[in-house]
Amino acid sequence: MSETPIPQPEKGKAQAWQQAAALFDQLATVPPEARAPVLEKTDIAPEVRAWLDKLLAAHDRDQTVMVDRQMTELVQQLMPSSAIMHDAETFYQRRFGPWQALEEIGRGGMGLVLHGQRADGQFDKQVAIKLLDPAVVGDTLERQLRHELKILASLSHPAIAQLLDGGMTEDGVPYLVMEYIDGMPINQYCHEQTLDQQQRLGLFFQVAEAVSYCHRRLVVHGDIKPDNVLVDRNGQVKLLDFGIASRLTDKSESESADNVRRWCSPAYAAPERLQGAAPAVAEDEYALAALVYELLTGARIRSAPEMTRLIAGDANADESVAQAPQVSLPGDLGAIFRRALAPDPADRYADVDALIADLQRWCKHYPVRAHAGGAGYQARKWLRRHRTLAASATLVIVALVVGLSAALWQADRAEQAAILAKQNAERASAAQVSAEQALARADQINQFLLDLFQAQIPDLPPDELPTTRQILDAGLERARDPVAGTPALRAELLISLTEILSSRLQLDETEQLLNEIEQLVNLDEQPALALRHAVVYADLARNRFNLDEAETRLQHAIDLYQEHAPDDLMRLEMQRDLARVWSRREELDRAEQALTEVMAAAEQRPDGAELALRVATDLAIVAGRDGRHELALDHFKQILDMKQSLDHAPLSIASTEVNIAMLEKMTLRYEDAVVRNQGVIDRLQPYDDVPRGIRAVAWTNLSDIARMRGQFDLAEQHIEQALAEWARVRNLDRPEDDFIFHTYRAPLLAEQGRYDEAAAQLGQAIPMMLESEEPSPRRMGLQLARQARYWCLAGEIDRAEPLLQAAGEYQHEQVLHQIELAAVSCAIERGDPDMTSDRIPEALIEQTMDQTHDASQTSRIELLRAELLLREGQPGQAVSSIENAVQRLDDAGVLTTHPLRTTADRLRLAAAAWSSESPGPDR
Amino acid sequence: MTIQAAGDKSTSVNPIDSQTVAAIYQQLRAAARRAHRANPQPTINTTALVNEAWLKLQQSDQAFDDELHYLKTAALAMRQILVDYARYRGAAKRDRDEEIELIESCLPGLDGQAVDDWLQLDEALEQLTELDPRAADAVMLRFFAGLSIERTAEVLDISVRSVTRDWRRARAFLGQYLDQ
């Protein structure tokens, strides 16, 4: 943030204000009709009077000015959350994806429910659209929301209302679209249909089995109550809102008890939940027990006064919550409820299935397990295991992030297989054994993850969360411990941690871990592991700019995918990366061909759109590098259109714009380029506090253009801006620690005739380039040749020689061209007798334009030719070169103050003098 | 909180340097985040935020011995936050992927009109600062730092009557400006 000096108003204006202000202070409290005498008595200048009238009018209007309101109130009134709850009507008829909202059908602590239907009327599908109060959901990112919705949408069970769609509206309101259920709450249904005990239990078993199904999929409901359990006309039970309370609510901080009570139903919620614990399996189980208790006895587990106290936030309420409810049922049934509603989760049933099983035993008059001794121990044991499976949504997200979702899903399938196997009594079947092994392994992985979070980090205060690094270190320590499990399991843990380290660019550590994994298991026998291993290895080489190794690694990864998972999108991603390696190595034809193939494959796939867009960008970059600038420009303009129509983020759009600006610069559309670069900088302005490479590039572009046009001060200013931003991006203390600092400074200095300084700058840049990354041969050669030229121009020919030789090692068209330019400069400086205008043929000049896209540099060469021609006594040809050069400067909008203009004028005069003295041979 | 004498009432406080604004800006955002976590109902209690940032800064090495200086800087930072935020909302309503950490969590949904209001208020205040620095101070301290008239008088070391007059003048100016 730079301090902007407050501009001084013109004296007259300030004085007028002062007088008006004084009069206003005097008159404001006087009633309007009593002001006339004062106004008449005083001699007031017209501009003072104008101010005064405006101020008094504003004062008298007695309107509310923005600053009158408390900022709190001001901000609150603009809240969409209040809009949701207070202005439900504003959502009527609105579109939510393909769905159209109709009227409100309900509301609750979490939001508003609207009836909806297909907007296109294509088929007669009824839906319920649930708008979540953003205040409850918290600052969930849209991406995160979509991720959650995907998990919830994958829940498919006849007793669960199917989630169909969801997302976030333009104004940031999260919404869910689900199957519309025409039914009534289960308790009301039982009452109206006067169902008997067996029928009630039958309905309850449907509910409980659905909950159990979700628990196996690691989703906790979090808000089970009769309002969320509907029974439709066919007697089918439907659970609503699965996972919303547990997954979509704000988890930025552990919830306060007050906040939970705000929308949790105190008649059913478990004590630990009411005290602020995150939703977990044990809480769902408690709520289910409370529900069935109500269905069977007609009474709720908590009395009405107790619930009032809870809702009102009475301090004494906590105590009563922590006590076991009075279960007024005799015998076995009483025992079942005492156990299911135990205040301590460890004393409850192991899981929902166990509750179902015991209730079924009771129905059939078998002895129930609720009495069984030692159950507490078993329950505790189970809980320790299953907390991990579904304890908190956060944990599950971590599991997904570290790439264990596959393992968990497999385990889930395996578990179902195991249950089936048991039912079929095929006790010794091999399938069951392997299924149980897979399940056990997933449990171990979960246990591992949970332990990471519960691990005691030394010296960490108990109320502070560990950092990612601390968690990772704890994880590594455990995964390396042979006691943690089989080598295969440990390898899986290690690769997950390695993926995290790799994404955090901890390259040395990544490599070390990859080696460890290789030694731990035989990757040939573990294809899933081998794929992940290969991808991380390829990323490692790329991140180190080790292009040869990256190529080998990528090819290996591609082969592995080809063999084990040919349809995986990752295979195409790897192929794209390989093509980009080629592009980086300037093997452009090869890169282009490979990218074209990836593009074709991506376009065929429903999930390939984003990849296709990225590949389109790669193709444009390749065309640009290959000198096909007009083509690249067209590509990028198309990409810009695509991104705009796909409503891409401003940063994504800015990155395309900056590429377009660069190409506009190269094709000499300086005006367009300046406007576009400024546009990029403006677009990024709201992100001012975040460093952005794009912004740095835009400043660099602007600086280049200013330099070429001869606006050296402006160029210097933009370079400062660019370099400061680069330093921020690369997290450097000083901009000069980056070679870019020197490579950008050099041409600006050279353009001003400060050749020795320019050469010295490059002298600093070149070793840095060698150190910082594997430089492209073209870049290295160019900088060496440039440095040689600057030294020659500075008159230090000896220093140029070795540089020219070094540059000669890099065989590239552009490098050779730069070497030739340097050689010409050196020859002139040496006073080489062979140095004639033939050394600068028209072709060399055109080549300079094609390769540097720099009108001023090209004109400089052209004027050099003119100078030689003059010396050789050919003023006619010299004049045509001069005029060509001037035309170039004009076309590019180079300033009249540019030193080259002076040179051109001097040569013009010399040519004129020459021709008038003696008619030249070419006349 | 101790109140330091602000010294000569006619001279303004030490010049506010951008580094100070940046430091307070960070503190205010941190305070806003903490406030949001403690109470997810998204509201900003300006006074509380400003006070909390002040306490934090006092514990840090930053030298803010002059409370008036601090309050003016805090008000400026708060104004900056809101204007940045309004601009950000205006520029990128739907862009939550590349989201940057403004006080988004506290101000989730300024609509288009509100965005313009904030920007206009910012402009108006800039003009008022040129014409009538004292009236602008009154707005900054009262509105952006959340001080009462009495507190404003206290920290500026002028009479309540003066603040009332300054405030009235500022209101009239902003009223006519925002009404244009």
PDB file of C-alpha atoms in Angstrom, chain A residues 121 126 167-168 250 266 327 332 450 516 540 545 663 685 707 768 799 884 900 903 909:
ATOM      1  CA  GLY A 121     -40.965 -28.965 -18.044  1.00  0.00           C
ATOM      2  CA  GLN A 126     -40.921 -32.842  -8.339  1.00  0.00           C
ATOM      3  CA  GLY A 167     -24.276 -25.805  -5.689  1.00  0.00           C
ATOM      4  CA  MET A 168     -24.100 -22.182  -4.894  1.00  0.00           C
ATOM      5  CA  ASP A 250     -19.322 -24.499   9.364  1.00  0.00           C
ATOM      6  CA  PRO A 266     -32.822 -31.130  21.752  1.00  0.00           C
ATOM      7  CA  VAL A 327     -36.597 -44.757  30.829  1.00  0.00           C
ATOM      8  CA  ASP A 332     -35.495 -56.151  28.365  1.00  0.00           C
ATOM      9  CA  LEU A 450      -6.990 -40.390  13.525  1.00  0.00           C
ATOM     10  CA  GLU A 516      12.034 -45.755   0.811  1.00  0.00           C
ATOM     11  CA  LEU A 540       9.581 -34.392  -8.774  1.00  0.00           C
ATOM     12  CA  PHE A 545      13.456 -28.699 -14.009  1.00  0.00           C
ATOM     13  CA  LEU A 663       1.600 -11.405 -28.551  1.00  0.00           C
ATOM     14  CA  GLN A 685      -6.339  -4.961  -8.398  1.00  0.00           C
ATOM     15  CA  ARG A 707      11.572   0.964 -23.678  1.00  0.00           C
ATOM     16  CA  MET A 768      22.329 -17.095 -11.709  1.00  0.00           C
ATOM     17  CA  ARG A 799      35.768  -9.378 -23.090  1.00  0.00           C
ATOM     18  CA  ASN A 884      13.016   2.593 -43.748  1.00  0.00           C
ATOM     19  CA  LEU A 900      17.646   6.890 -32.653  1.00  0.00           C
ATOM     20  CA  THR A 903      20.906   9.514 -35.211  1.00  0.00           C
ATOM     21  CA  LEU A 909      21.949  15.623 -43.045  1.00  0.00           C
TER      22      LEU A 909
END
